[in-house]
Amino acid sequence: MCPNMSVVGMQWGDEGKGKIIDLCTEEFDVIVRYQGGSNAGHTVVVGEKKFVLHLVPSGILHERKLCVVGNGVAFDPPLFIEEMEGLRREGVEIKDNLKVSDRAHVVFPYHKVLDQLGDGRGGDPKIGTTGRGIGPCYTDKMARCGFRVAELLDGEHFREKLKWVLEAKNLEIRTRYEQDPLSYDEIADTFSGYAETIRPFVADTVTLLDQEMKRGARILFEGAQGSLLDVDFGTYPFISSSNASACGVSVGAGVPPRAVGKVLGIMKAYTTRVGEGPFPTELTGDHGEELRQKGGEFGATTGRPRRCGWLDAVAVRHAATINGAANVALTKLDVLSGQKNVNICTAYRCNGETLTHFPANTAVLDHVEPVYETFSGWDEDICGARKFSDLPSEAGAYVRAIEDAVELDVEIISVGSERDEIIRV
Ligand code: IMP
């Protein structure tokens, strides 16, 4: 049996993966990020300290764990350097326990500029991106005009290639968006400097992970964003531009498909999403605001308020199917304390029909009406619960109803942000 595990978000991101990954890390030797980039924000609370990690795998907060930024990550050198320095200031040791794939693609300033200028302009739908250059970086990767980290480290080649790439980008910036072009010298010089800072961390992570597996190391693959933001299976085009589901592990980490291991899905006890796009169970008005405040639902990367709503089991079932999730960790159950009733959307109604599967045409979701099952709420503060039997009976019944609705067993319940606020079911 493969000893590895992949931890993925089952909704639109922000499911609380950081905490669960942190909790599971002890049992693994290597922690690998396989997709996304600085658009992600994994929050981990350790004692008095709160860490928000964007690029560095959260395993870095544990001693003697090898952390790898895989080839599938959109790698932002200045942000990576800043994040490393911030961690070191907090006393986190970073030496040869952190490696960056030489095949990861580099995010450049023109990616950020084009991301920010392009979102919702000229007839394109507004996605509400994080503005971190993620979409344009992956676009260039596929269009064969991106830079692998290995190319950035090859000074002469980098400077030469940057000339024609930047010329094309500046043409777009000037003509399509009527903005000032970016300076070649500035990018060439600053990124040559970053190259030297990151050089000691860059490795052939394909060989490294292969060697680790051969020596019997256990690998934890850390997903960012969520399955409904997956470029192939999410609410296209309102997605992030990577394969955030477990399907992305093999290609994004550079390991064979058989190495993906058990898939643990992370889902929130309700639903949130940031940015634009359909959200059938969204609660607008005071009710949505109440959940947002209670759950602290503000983006870890951009600070934007997250849209909040009831649990959408149709969407989670879709995610479960794609991921082949074995079990789920249910997070933020405590946030629902105080609700008179709690709802689970088990199907959609659309033009007189009942839909139980997630549609490929996202536009359909704009017109569906959620079919809810309603359960009694509970008033008790459940942060102190450590066993399933400590939960009020209504909260327990809600968890069991979720298991039925998403057709998966709940393995872990998180009832607060601290490391120990957890129930193992
Ligand atoms: P991008 O990844 O910046 O291109 O943004 C595309 C969409 O994904 C936007 O709706 C973002 O709000 C959303 N998104 C990107 N990263 C995250 C995340 O880590 N959590 C939640 N939503 C995200």
Short mmCIF file of C-alpha atoms and ligand atoms in Angstrom, two decimals:
data_model
loop_
_atom_site.label_atom_id
_atom_site.label_comp_id
_atom_site.label_asym_id
_atom_site.label_seq_id
_atom_site.Cartn_x
_atom_site.Cartn_y
_atom_site.Cartn_z
CA MET A 1 0.00 0.00 0.00
CA CYS A 2 1.24 3.46 -0.88
CA PRO A 3 2.15 5.25 2.37
CA ASN A 4 1.60 8.73 0.96
CA MET A 5 -1.36 11.03 1.42
CA SER A 6 -2.80 13.93 -0.56
CA VAL A 7 -4.79 16.60 1.25
CA VAL A 8 -7.14 18.59 -0.96
CA GLY A 9 -9.87 21.17 -0.61
CA MET A 10 -13.36 19.91 -1.47
CA GLN A 11 -14.96 23.32 -2.02
CA TRP A 12 -13.78 26.72 -3.33
CA GLY A 13 -10.67 26.90 -1.14
CA ASP A 14 -10.25 28.24 2.39
CA GLU A 15 -11.54 24.98 3.88
CA GLY A 16 -8.91 25.10 6.63
CA LYS A 17 -6.41 22.80 4.92
CA GLY A 18 -3.47 24.48 6.67
CA LYS A 19 -4.55 23.32 10.11
CA ILE A 20 -5.34 19.74 9.04
CA ILE A 21 -2.09 19.42 7.09
CA ASP A 22 -0.23 20.73 10.14
CA LEU A 23 -1.99 18.13 12.25
CA CYS A 24 -1.13 15.25 9.92
CA THR A 25 2.45 16.34 9.26
CA GLU A 26 3.93 14.44 12.22
CA GLU A 27 3.28 11.13 10.41
CA PHE A 28 5.12 12.17 7.23
CA ASP A 29 8.73 12.86 6.24
CA VAL A 30 8.26 15.06 3.19
CA ILE A 31 5.62 17.74 2.52
CA VAL A 32 5.08 18.84 -1.09
CA ARG A 33 3.12 21.73 -2.60
CA TYR A 34 2.08 20.72 -6.11
CA GLN A 35 0.10 23.63 -7.60
CA GLY A 36 -1.07 27.20 -7.18
CA GLY A 37 1.22 29.90 -5.94
CA SER A 38 1.11 32.99 -3.81
CA ASN A 39 -2.67 33.17 -4.36
CA ALA A 40 -2.92 30.58 -1.58
CA GLY A 41 -2.88 31.49 2.10
CA HIS A 42 -2.57 28.63 4.56
CA THR A 43 -3.20 29.77 8.10
CA VAL A 44 -1.67 27.77 10.93
CA VAL A 45 -1.99 28.79 14.57
CA VAL A 46 0.80 27.54 16.83
CA GLY A 47 0.34 28.67 20.43
CA GLU A 48 0.33 32.47 20.44
CA LYS A 49 1.62 32.69 16.89
CA LYS A 50 -0.37 32.78 13.69
CA PHE A 51 1.47 31.89 10.48
CA VAL A 52 0.04 32.58 7.03
CA LEU A 53 1.99 30.65 4.41
CA HIS A 54 1.62 31.38 0.72
CA LEU A 55 4.33 29.40 -1.04
CA VAL A 56 6.28 27.48 1.56
CA PRO A 57 4.65 24.15 2.55
CA SER A 58 3.22 24.32 6.07
CA GLY A 59 5.43 21.37 7.09
CA ILE A 60 8.14 23.97 7.60
CA LEU A 61 6.69 24.65 11.04
CA HIS A 62 7.77 21.16 12.11
CA GLU A 63 11.35 20.10 12.73
CA ARG A 64 13.10 17.54 10.54
CA LYS A 65 10.57 17.61 7.70
CA LEU A 66 11.68 18.07 4.13
CA CYS A 67 9.48 20.66 2.39
CA VAL A 68 9.28 20.81 -1.39
CA VAL A 69 7.79 23.43 -3.70
CA GLY A 70 6.91 21.25 -6.68
CA ASN A 71 7.22 21.87 -10.41
CA GLY A 72 3.48 22.58 -10.67
CA VAL A 73 3.70 25.67 -8.47
CA ALA A 74 3.68 29.20 -9.93
CA PHE A 75 6.81 30.35 -8.13
CA ASP A 76 7.12 34.00 -7.10
CA PRO A 77 10.79 34.61 -6.12
CA PRO A 78 10.48 37.90 -4.16
CA LEU A 79 7.49 36.60 -2.25
CA PHE A 80 9.28 33.34 -1.49
CA ILE A 81 12.32 35.23 -0.18
CA GLU A 82 10.12 37.50 1.93
CA GLU A 83 8.22 34.51 3.32
CA MET A 84 11.45 32.72 4.22
CA GLU A 85 12.83 35.80 5.96
CA GLY A 86 9.56 36.25 7.87
CA LEU A 87 9.64 32.63 9.04
CA ARG A 88 13.27 32.93 10.13
CA ARG A 89 12.43 36.06 12.15
CA GLU A 90 9.85 33.93 13.98
CA GLY A 91 12.56 31.41 14.80
CA VAL A 92 11.64 28.81 12.14
CA GLU A 93 14.75 27.00 10.93
CA ILE A 94 15.17 27.01 7.14
CA LYS A 95 18.29 25.32 5.83
CA ASP A 96 18.34 22.28 3.62
CA ASN A 97 14.82 21.36 4.76
CA LEU A 98 13.33 23.48 1.96
CA LYS A 99 13.68 22.72 -1.75
CA VAL A 100 12.22 24.38 -4.84
CA SER A 101 11.75 22.48 -8.08
CA ASP A 102 14.01 23.57 -10.92
CA ARG A 103 11.01 22.98 -13.18
CA ALA A 104 8.55 25.29 -11.36
CA HIS A 105 7.46 28.26 -13.47
CA VAL A 106 8.46 31.76 -12.41
CA VAL A 107 5.94 34.56 -11.83
CA PHE A 108 7.23 37.87 -13.23
CA PRO A 109 5.97 41.43 -12.67
CA TYR A 110 4.32 41.43 -16.11
CA HIS A 111 2.19 38.47 -15.03
CA LYS A 112 0.88 40.50 -12.10
CA VAL A 113 0.30 43.60 -14.22
CA LEU A 114 -1.58 41.60 -16.87
CA ASP A 115 -3.57 39.75 -14.22
CA GLN A 116 -4.68 43.00 -12.62
CA LEU A 117 -5.33 44.86 -15.86
CA GLY A 118 -7.00 41.96 -17.63
CA ASP A 119 -9.53 40.77 -15.07
CA GLY A 120 -12.96 41.70 -16.40
CA ARG A 121 -11.67 43.95 -19.19
CA GLY A 122 -12.65 43.97 -22.84
CA GLY A 123 -15.52 41.52 -22.58
CA ASP A 124 -13.61 38.96 -20.48
CA PRO A 125 -15.62 37.81 -17.48
CA LYS A 126 -14.49 39.30 -14.20
CA ILE A 127 -13.07 36.45 -12.12
CA GLY A 128 -12.03 38.50 -9.10
CA THR A 129 -8.51 37.03 -9.12
CA THR A 130 -6.02 37.60 -6.34
CA GLY A 131 -3.98 39.69 -8.77
CA ARG A 132 -0.87 37.61 -8.03
CA GLY A 133 -0.15 36.80 -11.67
CA ILE A 134 -1.17 33.16 -11.37
CA GLY A 135 -3.37 32.87 -14.48
CA PRO A 136 -0.91 34.68 -16.79
CA CYS A 137 2.02 32.61 -15.44
CA TYR A 138 0.27 29.31 -16.20
CA THR A 139 -0.90 30.70 -19.54
CA ASP A 140 2.74 31.33 -20.49
CA LYS A 141 3.72 27.86 -19.32
CA MET A 142 1.23 26.33 -21.74
CA ALA A 143 2.05 28.86 -24.47
CA ARG A 144 5.72 27.84 -24.17
CA CYS A 145 6.97 31.31 -23.29
CA GLY A 146 7.32 30.86 -19.54
CA PHE A 147 10.52 30.47 -17.55
CA ARG A 148 11.37 27.45 -15.46
CA VAL A 149 13.34 28.21 -12.29
CA ALA A 150 16.31 26.44 -13.93
CA GLU A 151 16.24 29.01 -16.74
CA LEU A 152 16.20 31.87 -14.25
CA LEU A 153 19.38 30.45 -12.72
CA ASP A 154 21.07 30.36 -16.12
CA GLY A 155 22.02 34.07 -16.23
CA GLU A 156 22.91 34.56 -19.86
CA HIS A 157 20.05 32.48 -21.21
CA PHE A 158 17.61 34.24 -18.87
CA ARG A 159 18.63 37.74 -19.99
CA GLU A 160 18.50 36.76 -23.65
CA LYS A 161 15.07 35.09 -23.48
CA LEU A 162 13.61 37.87 -21.33
CA LYS A 163 14.21 40.30 -24.23
CA TRP A 164 11.71 38.74 -26.60
CA VAL A 165 9.27 37.64 -23.94
CA LEU A 166 9.09 41.10 -22.38
CA GLU A 167 8.79 42.73 -25.78
CA ALA A 168 5.61 40.75 -26.43
CA LYS A 169 4.24 41.47 -22.95
CA ASN A 170 4.96 45.18 -23.23
CA LEU A 171 3.22 45.29 -26.59
CA GLU A 172 0.10 43.95 -24.91
CA ILE A 173 0.44 46.28 -21.93
CA ARG A 174 0.85 49.31 -24.21
CA THR A 175 -1.65 48.57 -26.93
CA ARG A 176 -4.39 46.62 -25.19
CA TYR A 177 -4.33 48.40 -21.85
CA GLU A 178 -2.64 51.70 -22.77
CA GLN A 179 -0.26 51.47 -19.82
CA ASP A 180 3.48 52.16 -19.54
CA PRO A 181 5.77 49.30 -20.53
CA LEU A 182 7.88 47.54 -17.90
CA SER A 183 11.63 48.07 -17.77
CA TYR A 184 13.79 45.24 -19.11
CA ASP A 185 16.82 46.30 -17.04
CA GLU A 186 14.85 46.43 -13.82
CA ILE A 187 13.36 42.96 -14.25
CA ALA A 188 16.61 41.44 -15.54
CA ASP A 189 18.61 42.89 -12.62
CA THR A 190 16.20 42.22 -9.77
CA PHE A 191 15.45 38.67 -10.92
CA SER A 192 19.15 37.92 -11.43
CA GLY A 193 19.57 38.96 -7.78
CA TYR A 194 16.70 36.74 -6.65
CA ALA A 195 18.25 33.88 -8.61
CA GLU A 196 21.34 33.99 -6.42
CA THR A 197 19.28 34.08 -3.20
CA ILE A 198 17.17 31.09 -4.18
CA ARG A 199 19.97 29.07 -5.85
CA PRO A 200 20.84 27.06 -2.69
CA PHE A 201 17.22 25.91 -2.42
CA VAL A 202 16.73 24.85 -6.02
CA ALA A 203 16.88 21.14 -6.73
CA ASP A 204 15.88 18.47 -9.20
CA THR A 205 12.88 17.56 -7.07
CA VAL A 206 11.82 14.75 -9.42
CA THR A 207 14.99 12.85 -8.53
CA LEU A 208 14.83 13.99 -4.92
CA LEU A 209 11.28 12.70 -4.38
CA ASP A 210 12.08 9.48 -6.22
CA GLN A 211 15.05 8.91 -3.90
CA GLU A 212 12.97 9.76 -0.84
CA MET A 213 10.30 7.24 -1.83
CA LYS A 214 12.94 4.59 -2.52
CA ARG A 215 14.32 5.02 0.98
CA GLY A 216 10.79 4.55 2.35
CA ALA A 217 9.92 8.16 3.18
CA ARG A 218 6.22 9.03 3.50
CA ILE A 219 5.05 12.01 1.47
CA LEU A 220 2.20 14.39 2.20
CA PHE A 221 0.99 16.33 -0.84
CA GLU A 222 -0.47 19.66 0.18
CA GLY A 223 -3.22 21.04 -2.05
CA ALA A 224 -3.94 24.74 -2.33
CA GLN A 225 -7.27 26.36 -3.29
CA GLY A 226 -10.06 23.80 -3.73
CA SER A 227 -11.44 21.26 -6.18
CA LEU A 228 -14.16 23.63 -7.39
CA LEU A 229 -11.41 26.05 -8.45
CA ASP A 230 -9.68 23.26 -10.43
CA VAL A 231 -9.14 24.37 -14.03
CA ASP A 232 -10.65 21.13 -15.41
CA PHE A 233 -13.32 20.24 -12.87
CA GLY A 234 -14.23 23.53 -11.18
CA THR A 235 -16.72 26.26 -12.03
CA TYR A 236 -14.95 27.28 -15.24
CA PRO A 237 -14.09 30.07 -16.04
CA PHE A 238 -14.44 31.12 -12.40
CA ILE A 239 -11.51 28.97 -11.34
CA SER A 240 -7.85 29.31 -10.55
CA SER A 241 -5.57 28.21 -13.38
CA SER A 242 -4.16 24.99 -11.89
CA ASN A 243 -5.33 21.47 -11.06
CA ALA A 244 -6.16 21.99 -7.41
CA SER A 245 -7.76 18.56 -7.05
CA ALA A 246 -5.77 15.40 -6.33
CA CYS A 247 -5.62 14.89 -10.12
CA GLY A 248 -2.90 17.56 -10.09
CA VAL A 249 -0.63 15.76 -7.65
CA SER A 250 1.24 13.52 -10.05
CA VAL A 251 1.90 16.15 -12.69
CA GLY A 252 2.52 18.98 -10.20
CA ALA A 253 4.86 17.13 -7.88
CA GLY A 254 6.60 15.04 -10.53
CA VAL A 255 5.72 11.68 -9.01
CA PRO A 256 4.03 8.69 -10.67
CA PRO A 257 0.22 8.44 -10.29
CA ARG A 258 0.59 5.45 -7.96
CA ALA A 259 2.42 7.73 -5.47
CA VAL A 260 -0.61 9.97 -4.82
CA GLY A 261 -1.73 7.72 -1.94
CA LYS A 262 -4.80 8.14 0.18
CA VAL A 263 -6.78 11.31 -0.53
CA LEU A 264 -8.12 13.20 2.47
CA GLY A 265 -10.67 15.84 1.49
CA ILE A 266 -11.08 18.94 3.60
CA MET A 267 -14.50 20.55 3.76
CA LYS A 268 -15.99 23.33 5.79
CA ALA A 269 -19.28 22.76 7.63
CA TYR A 270 -20.73 25.47 5.38
CA THR A 271 -19.56 27.02 2.10
CA THR A 272 -17.47 30.06 1.23
CA ARG A 273 -15.94 31.45 -1.90
CA VAL A 274 -13.91 34.55 -2.76
CA GLY A 275 -14.17 36.37 -6.04
CA GLU A 276 -16.84 36.05 -8.69
CA GLY A 277 -18.69 33.01 -9.96
CA PRO A 278 -21.85 31.03 -9.22
CA PHE A 279 -22.65 30.07 -5.65
CA PRO A 280 -26.12 28.46 -5.45
CA THR A 281 -26.29 28.30 -1.63
CA GLU A 282 -24.98 31.80 -0.98
CA LEU A 283 -26.53 33.69 1.93
CA THR A 284 -26.64 37.38 1.23
CA GLY A 285 -27.64 40.09 3.68
CA ASP A 286 -27.45 39.81 7.45
CA HIS A 287 -27.32 36.04 7.61
CA GLY A 288 -24.29 35.86 5.32
CA GLU A 289 -22.65 38.68 7.25
CA GLU A 290 -23.21 36.85 10.53
CA LEU A 291 -21.42 33.74 9.23
CA ARG A 292 -18.61 35.88 7.80
CA GLN A 293 -18.01 37.59 11.13
CA LYS A 294 -18.30 34.44 13.23
CA GLY A 295 -16.08 32.45 10.91
CA GLY A 296 -13.56 35.24 10.35
CA GLU A 297 -14.21 34.74 6.66
CA PHE A 298 -11.80 37.22 5.14
CA GLY A 299 -9.17 36.15 2.58
CA ALA A 300 -5.80 35.17 4.08
CA THR A 301 -4.05 36.53 0.96
CA THR A 302 -6.08 39.57 -0.07
CA GLY A 303 -8.18 40.31 3.04
CA ARG A 304 -11.30 40.31 0.85
CA PRO A 305 -14.59 39.36 2.54
CA ARG A 306 -15.53 35.80 1.59
CA ARG A 307 -19.03 35.07 0.34
CA CYS A 308 -20.75 32.64 2.75
CA GLY A 309 -23.59 30.16 2.43
CA TRP A 310 -25.01 26.78 3.39
CA LEU A 311 -23.22 23.54 2.72
CA ASP A 312 -23.56 22.50 -0.91
CA ALA A 313 -23.42 18.71 -0.94
CA VAL A 314 -23.88 18.52 -4.74
CA ALA A 315 -20.61 20.40 -5.16
CA VAL A 316 -18.81 18.35 -2.50
CA ARG A 317 -20.02 15.06 -4.02
CA HIS A 318 -18.58 16.21 -7.34
CA ALA A 319 -15.27 16.97 -5.61
CA ALA A 320 -15.34 13.59 -3.86
CA THR A 321 -15.79 11.81 -7.18
CA ILE A 322 -12.90 13.58 -8.87
CA ASN A 323 -10.56 13.17 -5.95
CA GLY A 324 -11.50 9.64 -5.00
CA ALA A 325 -11.45 10.98 -1.47
CA ALA A 326 -11.28 8.24 1.13
CA ASN A 327 -12.62 10.36 3.98
CA VAL A 328 -13.08 13.98 4.91
CA ALA A 329 -12.01 16.35 7.63
CA LEU A 330 -14.88 18.67 8.53
CA THR A 331 -13.73 22.12 9.65
CA LYS A 332 -15.28 25.11 11.39
CA LEU A 333 -18.26 23.23 12.81
CA ASP A 334 -18.02 25.58 15.82
CA VAL A 335 -18.93 28.55 13.59
CA LEU A 336 -22.45 27.16 13.15
CA SER A 337 -23.21 27.25 16.91
CA GLY A 338 -26.11 29.59 17.53
CA GLN A 339 -27.95 28.90 14.24
CA LYS A 340 -31.61 28.08 14.81
CA ASN A 341 -31.53 25.67 11.86
CA VAL A 342 -28.79 24.44 9.56
CA ASN A 343 -29.31 23.53 5.92
CA ILE A 344 -27.64 21.13 3.51
CA CYS A 345 -28.23 21.48 -0.21
CA THR A 346 -28.68 17.95 -1.56
CA ALA A 347 -29.78 18.75 -5.13
CA TYR A 348 -30.62 21.66 -7.45
CA ARG A 349 -33.90 22.45 -9.15
CA CYS A 350 -33.55 23.78 -12.68
CA ASN A 351 -36.37 24.29 -15.22
CA GLY A 352 -38.58 21.82 -13.39
CA GLU A 353 -35.83 19.18 -13.26
CA THR A 354 -33.84 17.94 -10.29
CA LEU A 355 -30.07 17.95 -10.75
CA THR A 356 -27.99 15.79 -8.45
CA HIS A 357 -24.74 16.15 -10.40
CA PHE A 358 -22.62 19.22 -10.85
CA PRO A 359 -23.08 20.69 -14.35
CA ALA A 360 -20.15 21.27 -16.74
CA ASN A 361 -21.74 24.48 -18.01
CA THR A 362 -21.26 26.83 -15.11
CA ALA A 363 -23.87 29.23 -16.48
CA VAL A 364 -26.54 26.68 -15.46
CA LEU A 365 -25.62 27.27 -11.82
CA ASP A 366 -26.79 30.88 -12.10
CA HIS A 367 -30.36 29.62 -12.53
CA VAL A 368 -30.61 26.71 -10.15
CA GLU A 369 -32.52 26.69 -6.91
CA PRO A 370 -31.01 24.69 -4.05
CA VAL A 371 -33.06 21.84 -2.58
CA TYR A 372 -32.38 21.93 1.15
CA GLU A 373 -32.65 19.45 3.96
CA THR A 374 -33.09 21.36 7.21
CA PHE A 375 -31.76 20.27 10.61
CA SER A 376 -32.10 21.75 14.10
CA GLY A 377 -29.23 23.95 15.17
CA TRP A 378 -27.49 24.08 18.57
CA ASP A 379 -26.54 26.93 20.87
CA GLU A 380 -23.66 25.41 22.83
CA ASP A 381 -20.06 26.53 22.31
CA ILE A 382 -18.42 23.34 21.01
CA CYS A 383 -14.76 24.48 20.97
CA GLY A 384 -14.05 22.32 24.01
CA ALA A 385 -15.41 19.11 22.48
CA ARG A 386 -12.69 16.46 22.03
CA LYS A 387 -14.84 13.39 21.45
CA PHE A 388 -17.79 12.94 19.11
CA SER A 389 -19.96 12.27 22.15
CA ASP A 390 -19.03 15.72 23.57
CA LEU A 391 -20.99 17.36 20.75
CA PRO A 392 -24.61 18.43 21.32
CA SER A 393 -26.88 15.83 19.74
CA GLU A 394 -27.98 18.30 17.05
CA ALA A 395 -24.36 18.95 15.99
CA GLY A 396 -23.72 15.20 15.90
CA ALA A 397 -26.85 14.69 13.80
CA TYR A 398 -25.69 17.43 11.41
CA VAL A 399 -22.31 15.68 10.98
CA ARG A 400 -24.04 12.35 10.25
CA ALA A 401 -26.34 14.10 7.75
CA ILE A 402 -23.28 15.55 6.00
CA GLU A 403 -21.79 12.06 5.74
CA ASP A 404 -25.00 10.84 4.09
CA ALA A 405 -25.23 13.84 1.76
CA VAL A 406 -21.62 13.76 0.55
CA GLU A 407 -21.35 9.95 0.71
CA LEU A 408 -18.11 10.02 2.71
CA ASP A 409 -17.14 9.38 6.32
CA VAL A 410 -15.96 12.25 8.48
CA GLU A 411 -12.59 11.31 9.99
CA ILE A 412 -11.67 14.56 11.74
CA ILE A 413 -13.81 17.43 13.02
CA SER A 414 -12.18 20.78 13.69
CA VAL A 415 -13.92 22.89 16.33
CA GLY A 416 -11.54 25.87 16.56
CA SER A 417 -8.36 27.31 15.12
CA GLU A 418 -5.92 25.95 17.75
CA ARG A 419 -3.95 22.79 17.00
CA ASP A 420 -5.71 20.80 19.72
CA GLU A 421 -9.30 21.91 18.94
CA ILE A 422 -10.00 18.69 17.15
CA ILE A 423 -12.17 15.57 17.35
CA ARG A 424 -10.94 12.34 15.80
CA VAL A 425 -14.06 10.40 14.87
P1 IMP B 1 -6.33 33.50 -9.09
O1 IMP B 1 -5.93 32.20 -8.54
O2 IMP B 1 -5.64 34.65 -8.42
O3 IMP B 1 -6.19 33.54 -10.59
O4 IMP B 1 -7.89 33.72 -8.81
C1 IMP B 1 -8.89 32.96 -9.46
C2 IMP B 1 -10.05 32.67 -8.51
O5 IMP B 1 -9.61 31.77 -7.51
C3 IMP B 1 -10.56 33.90 -7.77
O6 IMP B 1 -11.95 33.75 -7.56
C4 IMP B 1 -9.85 33.84 -6.44
O7 IMP B 1 -10.56 34.49 -5.42
C5 IMP B 1 -9.82 32.33 -6.23
N1 IMP B 1 -8.72 31.89 -5.37
C6 IMP B 1 -7.42 31.82 -5.67
N2 IMP B 1 -6.70 31.36 -4.65
C7 IMP B 1 -7.57 31.11 -3.66
C8 IMP B 1 -7.43 30.57 -2.35
O8 IMP B 1 -6.34 30.21 -1.89
N3 IMP B 1 -8.58 30.47 -1.63
C9 IMP B 1 -9.79 30.82 -2.14
N4 IMP B 1 -9.97 31.31 -3.35
C10 IMP B 1 -8.87 31.46 -4.12
#
